[in-house]
CSV table of C-alpha atoms in Angstrom, one decimal:
chain,number,residue,atom,x,y,z
A,1,MET,CA,52.9,31.0,180.3
A,2,ASN,CA,50.3,28.6,178.6
A,3,THR,CA,49.6,26.3,181.4
A,4,GLN,CA,46.7,24.8,179.2
A,5,LYS,CA,49.3,22.9,177.1
A,6,ILE,CA,48.9,19.0,177.6
A,7,TRP,CA,52.0,17.3,178.1
A,8,LEU,CA,52.9,13.5,177.8
A,9,VAL,CA,56.5,12.3,179.4
A,10,THR,CA,57.8,8.5,179.1
A,11,GLY,CA,60.1,7.1,181.8
A,12,ALA,CA,58.6,9.6,184.5
A,13,SER,CA,59.2,7.4,187.5
A,14,LYS,CA,62.7,8.6,188.3
A,15,GLY,CA,65.7,11.0,186.5
A,16,LEU,CA,65.0,13.8,184.1
A,17,GLY,CA,61.3,12.6,183.7
A,18,LEU,CA,60.5,12.7,187.4
A,19,ALA,CA,62.0,16.1,187.9
A,20,LEU,CA,60.2,17.5,184.5
A,21,VAL,CA,57.1,15.8,185.6
A,22,LYS,CA,57.4,17.7,189.2
A,23,LYS,CA,58.5,20.7,187.9
A,24,LEU,CA,55.2,20.9,185.6
A,25,LEU,CA,52.8,20.1,187.8
A,26,LYS,CA,54.0,22.8,190.3
A,27,GLU,CA,53.3,25.2,187.6
A,28,ASN,CA,49.7,23.8,187.0
A,29,TYR,CA,50.2,22.1,183.7
A,30,GLN,CA,48.1,18.8,182.7
A,31,VAL,CA,50.8,16.1,182.6
A,32,ALA,CA,50.3,12.7,181.6
A,33,ALA,CA,53.1,10.3,182.3
A,34,THR,CA,54.3,7.1,181.6
A,35,THR,CA,56.1,4.1,183.8
A,36,ARG,CA,56.4,0.3,183.7
A,37,ASN,CA,55.4,0.2,187.0
A,38,LEU,CA,52.2,2.8,188.1
A,39,GLN,CA,52.6,2.5,191.6
A,40,SER,CA,56.6,3.8,191.9
A,41,LEU,CA,55.3,6.4,189.5
A,42,LYS,CA,52.3,7.6,192.0
A,43,ASP,CA,55.2,7.0,194.8
A,44,ALA,CA,57.6,9.4,193.1
A,45,VAL,CA,55.1,11.9,192.1
A,46,ASN,CA,53.1,12.1,195.2
A,47,TYR,CA,50.8,14.2,193.5
A,48,SER,CA,47.0,13.3,193.3
A,49,GLU,CA,45.3,16.2,192.0
A,50,SER,CA,43.0,16.4,188.4
A,51,ASN,CA,45.7,17.8,186.2
A,52,PHE,CA,47.7,14.3,186.5
A,53,LEU,CA,47.4,11.0,184.4
A,54,PRO,CA,49.9,8.8,185.6
A,55,LEU,CA,49.8,5.6,183.3
A,56,GLU,CA,51.5,2.2,183.1
A,57,VAL,CA,52.8,1.5,179.7
A,58,ASP,CA,55.3,-0.7,177.7
A,59,LEU,CA,56.6,1.4,175.3
A,60,ILE,CA,57.6,-1.4,172.6
A,61,ASN,CA,53.7,-2.7,172.8
A,62,GLU,CA,52.0,-1.2,170.2
A,63,GLU,CA,48.8,-1.9,171.6
A,64,SER,CA,50.1,-0.6,174.8
A,65,VAL,CA,50.9,2.9,173.5
A,66,ASP,CA,47.4,2.8,171.5
A,67,LYS,CA,46.2,2.4,174.7
A,68,ALA,CA,47.7,5.1,176.8
A,69,ILE,CA,47.5,7.9,174.0
A,70,ASN,CA,43.3,6.9,173.7
A,71,ASN,CA,43.1,7.5,177.5
A,72,ILE,CA,45.2,11.1,177.2
A,73,ILE,CA,43.2,12.1,174.7
A,74,LYS,CA,39.8,10.9,176.4
A,75,LYS,CA,40.6,12.7,179.9
A,76,PHE,CA,42.6,16.0,178.4
A,77,GLY,CA,40.9,15.9,175.5
A,78,LYS,CA,44.7,16.5,173.2
A,79,ILE,CA,48.6,16.5,173.8
A,80,ASP,CA,50.5,19.3,173.0
A,81,ILE,CA,54.0,18.5,173.8
A,82,VAL,CA,56.1,15.1,174.0
A,83,VAL,CA,58.9,14.2,175.8
A,84,ASN,CA,60.3,10.9,174.7
A,85,ASN,CA,62.7,10.5,177.9
A,86,ALA,CA,62.2,6.7,178.3
A,87,GLY,CA,65.8,4.3,178.2
A,88,TYR,CA,68.4,2.7,180.0
A,89,GLY,CA,72.2,2.6,179.9
A,90,GLN,CA,74.1,-0.8,178.5
A,91,ALA,CA,77.4,-1.3,179.3
A,92,GLY,CA,79.8,-3.7,177.6
A,93,THR,CA,81.8,-4.0,174.6
A,94,LEU,CA,80.4,-4.6,170.8
A,95,GLU,CA,82.2,-8.1,171.2
A,96,GLU,CA,80.6,-9.2,174.6
A,97,LEU,CA,77.0,-7.8,174.2
A,98,SER,CA,74.8,-10.8,172.7
A,99,ASP,CA,72.1,-9.7,170.5
A,100,LYS,CA,69.8,-9.8,172.9
A,101,GLU,CA,71.4,-7.3,175.2
A,102,SER,CA,71.7,-5.4,172.3
A,103,ARG,CA,68.2,-5.3,170.7
A,104,LYS,CA,66.6,-4.6,174.3
A,105,ASN,CA,68.7,-1.4,174.3
A,106,PHE,CA,67.3,-0.3,170.7
A,107,ASP,CA,64.3,-1.5,171.2
A,108,VAL,CA,63.6,0.9,174.5
A,109,ASN,CA,65.6,3.8,173.6
A,110,VAL,CA,65.0,3.8,170.1
A,111,PHE,CA,61.6,1.7,169.0
A,112,GLY,CA,59.8,2.8,172.2
A,113,ALA,CA,59.9,6.8,171.2
A,114,LEU,CA,59.2,5.5,167.4
A,115,ASN,CA,55.8,4.1,168.6
A,116,ILE,CA,55.1,6.8,170.6
A,117,ILE,CA,55.9,9.3,167.5
A,118,ARG,CA,53.8,7.1,164.7
A,119,ARG,CA,51.0,7.3,167.1
A,120,ILE,CA,51.4,11.4,168.1
A,121,MET,CA,51.7,12.2,164.8
A,122,PRO,CA,48.4,11.9,163.3
A,123,LEU,CA,47.1,13.9,166.2
A,124,PHE,CA,49.4,16.8,165.9
A,125,ARG,CA,49.3,17.1,161.6
A,126,SER,CA,45.4,17.3,162.3
A,127,LYS,CA,45.8,20.4,164.6
A,128,LYS,CA,49.1,21.6,162.8
A,129,SER,CA,50.8,22.1,166.0
A,130,GLY,CA,52.8,20.2,168.5
A,131,HIS,CA,56.4,19.3,169.7
A,132,ILE,CA,58.3,16.2,170.2
A,133,ILE,CA,61.4,16.4,172.9
A,134,ASN,CA,63.6,13.2,172.2
A,135,ILE,CA,65.8,12.9,175.0
A,136,ALA,CA,68.9,11.1,173.7
A,137,SER,CA,72.5,11.9,175.5
A,138,VAL,CA,75.7,13.6,174.6
A,139,ALA,CA,76.5,9.7,173.9
A,140,GLY,CA,74.5,10.7,171.0
A,141,PHE,CA,77.1,12.9,169.7
A,142,ILE,CA,80.5,11.2,170.7
A,143,GLY,CA,81.3,8.0,171.2
A,144,ASN,CA,84.9,7.5,171.8
A,145,PHE,CA,85.0,5.2,175.1
A,146,PRO,CA,85.1,2.0,175.2
A,147,SER,CA,82.2,-0.3,176.9
A,148,PHE,CA,79.5,2.0,175.7
A,149,GLY,CA,79.4,1.7,171.6
A,150,VAL,CA,75.4,0.0,171.5
A,151,TYR,CA,74.6,2.7,174.2
A,152,CYS,CA,76.2,5.2,172.2
A,153,ALA,CA,74.7,3.9,168.9
A,154,THR,CA,70.7,4.1,170.2
A,155,LYS,CA,71.3,7.4,171.0
A,156,PHE,CA,72.8,8.4,167.4
A,157,ALA,CA,69.9,6.9,166.2
A,158,LEU,CA,67.5,9.1,168.4
A,159,VAL,CA,69.2,12.0,167.0
A,160,GLY,CA,69.4,11.1,163.3
A,161,LEU,CA,65.5,10.0,163.5
A,162,THR,CA,64.5,13.7,165.3
A,163,GLU,CA,66.8,15.3,162.3
A,164,ALA,CA,64.6,13.5,160.1
A,165,LEU,CA,61.7,13.9,161.9
A,166,SER,CA,62.3,17.9,162.1
A,167,ALA,CA,62.2,18.1,158.4
A,168,GLU,CA,59.4,15.8,157.6
A,169,ALA,CA,57.0,17.3,160.5
A,170,LYS,CA,58.0,21.0,159.5
A,171,ALA,CA,55.3,21.3,156.7
A,172,PHE,CA,52.9,20.7,159.7
A,173,GLY,CA,53.9,23.5,161.8
A,174,ILE,CA,55.4,21.1,164.4
A,175,ASN,CA,58.6,21.0,166.0
A,176,ALA,CA,60.9,18.4,167.1
A,177,THR,CA,63.9,18.8,169.5
A,178,VAL,CA,66.7,16.3,170.3
A,179,VAL,CA,68.4,16.9,174.3
A,180,TYR,CA,72.0,16.0,174.6
A,181,PRO,CA,71.8,16.1,178.5
A,182,GLY,CA,75.7,15.5,180.1
A,183,TYR,CA,76.3,13.5,183.6
A,184,PHE,CA,73.2,14.6,185.8
A,185,ARG,CA,72.8,13.8,189.3
A,186,THR,CA,69.8,11.0,188.9
A,187,ASN,CA,70.1,7.3,189.5
A,188,PHE,CA,70.6,6.5,185.7
A,189,LEU,CA,74.2,4.8,186.6
A,190,GLU,CA,72.0,3.3,189.4
A,191,ASN,CA,71.4,-1.0,188.6
A,192,ASN,CA,67.7,-0.4,187.2
A,193,SER,CA,68.6,2.2,185.1
A,194,PHE,CA,72.2,0.8,184.1
A,195,SER,CA,73.0,-3.0,182.6
A,196,LEU,CA,76.6,-4.4,182.7
A,197,PRO,CA,77.6,-6.9,180.2
A,198,LYS,CA,76.5,-10.4,181.2
A,199,ASN,CA,79.7,-12.3,179.6
A,200,PRO,CA,82.2,-9.8,180.3
A,201,ILE,CA,85.5,-10.5,178.8
A,202,ARG,CA,88.6,-10.2,180.5
A,203,GLU,CA,90.9,-8.8,178.4
A,204,TYR,CA,88.7,-5.9,178.2
A,205,GLU,CA,90.6,-4.4,181.2
A,206,GLU,CA,89.8,-0.4,180.0
A,207,ALA,CA,86.5,-0.9,179.4
A,208,ARG,CA,86.1,-2.6,183.3
A,209,ALA,CA,87.8,0.3,184.5
A,210,ILE,CA,85.4,3.1,182.6
A,211,GLU,CA,82.1,0.8,183.9
A,212,LYS,CA,84.2,1.1,187.4
A,213,LEU,CA,84.4,4.9,187.2
A,214,HIS,CA,80.8,5.1,186.3
A,215,THR,CA,79.5,3.4,188.9
A,216,ASP,CA,81.9,3.8,191.9
A,217,GLU,CA,82.8,7.9,191.3
A,218,ILE,CA,80.7,9.3,188.7
A,219,ASN,CA,77.3,8.2,190.1
A,220,GLY,CA,76.0,10.7,192.7
A,221,ASN,CA,78.9,12.9,191.7
A,222,GLN,CA,77.4,14.4,188.8
A,223,ALA,CA,77.2,17.9,187.7
A,224,GLY,CA,73.7,18.7,186.1
A,225,ASP,CA,70.8,19.2,188.3
A,226,PRO,CA,68.3,17.7,186.7
A,227,ASP,CA,65.5,20.4,188.3
A,228,LYS,CA,67.1,23.0,186.3
A,229,ALA,CA,67.1,20.5,183.3
A,230,ALA,CA,63.6,20.8,184.1
A,231,VAL,CA,63.2,24.6,184.0
A,232,ALA,CA,65.5,24.3,180.6
A,233,LEU,CA,63.0,22.1,178.4
A,234,ILE,CA,60.2,23.9,179.4
A,235,GLU,CA,61.6,27.5,178.0
A,236,ILE,CA,62.5,25.6,175.2
A,237,THR,CA,58.3,24.9,174.4
A,238,LYS,CA,57.6,28.6,175.1
A,239,SER,CA,59.6,29.3,171.7
A,240,ASN,CA,58.1,30.2,168.4
A,241,THR,CA,61.4,28.9,166.8
A,242,PRO,CA,62.4,25.9,169.2
A,243,PRO,CA,66.1,24.5,168.4
A,244,ILE,CA,66.2,21.3,166.7
A,245,HIS,CA,69.6,20.3,169.1
A,246,LEU,CA,69.8,21.1,172.5
A,247,PHE,CA,73.0,20.1,174.5
A,248,LEU,CA,72.3,20.3,178.5
A,249,GLY,CA,75.5,20.9,181.1
A,250,SER,CA,78.7,22.0,180.7
A,251,ASP,CA,80.3,18.8,180.5
A,252,ALA,CA,77.9,18.2,177.2
A,253,TYR,CA,78.8,22.0,175.9
A,254,GLN,CA,82.8,20.8,176.1
A,255,PHE,CA,82.2,17.2,174.5
A,256,ALA,CA,80.2,18.8,171.8
A,257,LYS,CA,82.9,21.6,171.1
A,258,GLU,CA,86.0,18.9,171.3
A,259,LYS,CA,84.1,16.8,168.8
A,260,ILE,CA,83.4,19.7,166.3
A,261,LYS,CA,86.7,20.2,166.6
A,262,ILE,CA,87.8,17.1,165.7
A,263,ILE,CA,85.7,16.8,162.8
A,264,GLU,CA,87.0,20.2,161.3
A,265,ASN,CA,90.4,19.4,161.6
A,266,GLU,CA,90.0,15.7,160.0
A,267,LEU,CA,88.0,17.4,157.5
A,268,GLU,CA,90.4,19.7,156.5
A,269,LYS,CA,93.4,17.2,157.1
A,270,ASN,CA,91.8,15.0,154.5
A,271,LYS,CA,90.1,17.7,152.2
A,272,THR,CA,92.5,16.5,149.1
A,273,LEU,CA,91.5,12.7,149.4
A,274,THR,CA,87.7,13.7,150.0
A,275,THR,CA,87.2,15.8,147.5
A,276,SER,CA,89.5,13.6,145.0
A,277,THR,CA,86.4,11.3,144.3
A,278,ASP,CA,84.0,13.5,142.0
A,279,PHE,CA,83.7,12.8,138.6
């Protein structure tokens, strides 16, 4: 195990990010971790050794990101692995959510990751190595349930940009992986990580039922173990050929299989029409 690798994990004060940081520190990696509230991160990790650098960062502010990266380089000398984990869930149908609500979800879930990638790539290109791991969601592969359209769209965007990044960075010896977690037993469905629409429309009864299902029944009963997810994330960084796509959780696996089957069936069902448009 090469514990000399330097990790950067965003959104590290809770959820999968916190589980990963704790596991990395337990295995003596050098870790920089970001949060919006420094004290909450320090309290959650409860670790004061020199191989840990907690940072308060506004990921949608380029100057804040630049300052954080400079501080990491100053302390550790380099960065080897980046995990873009920061994000939150936004419920609400496409009609209900305001422009402000939708853009905020994209700002945090997509543009925050892009700000990190944009600043990290010159460092990785210069040393011709590095691994960028973007934490999406199985909702970045399936989007067929009401009230999560904008959230799904942010995760679909993260999937698309990771695929493109993988192709762009390959020539420089840099790897990119997009991770699709299913339901993990974290605080993701609690108020500070999961936002409901500010102006719900009464007619969307199915959307309200699905939101209630998530907050009242799924929350606290998720099948996924975040500590085991942390182990899986560390494991892929040890490979010379890490996956571009990694689904985590038996539920994510099943959801993905069902979506692939739907696409395959529709491709074949509409093959004549699909192929009728060539010259």
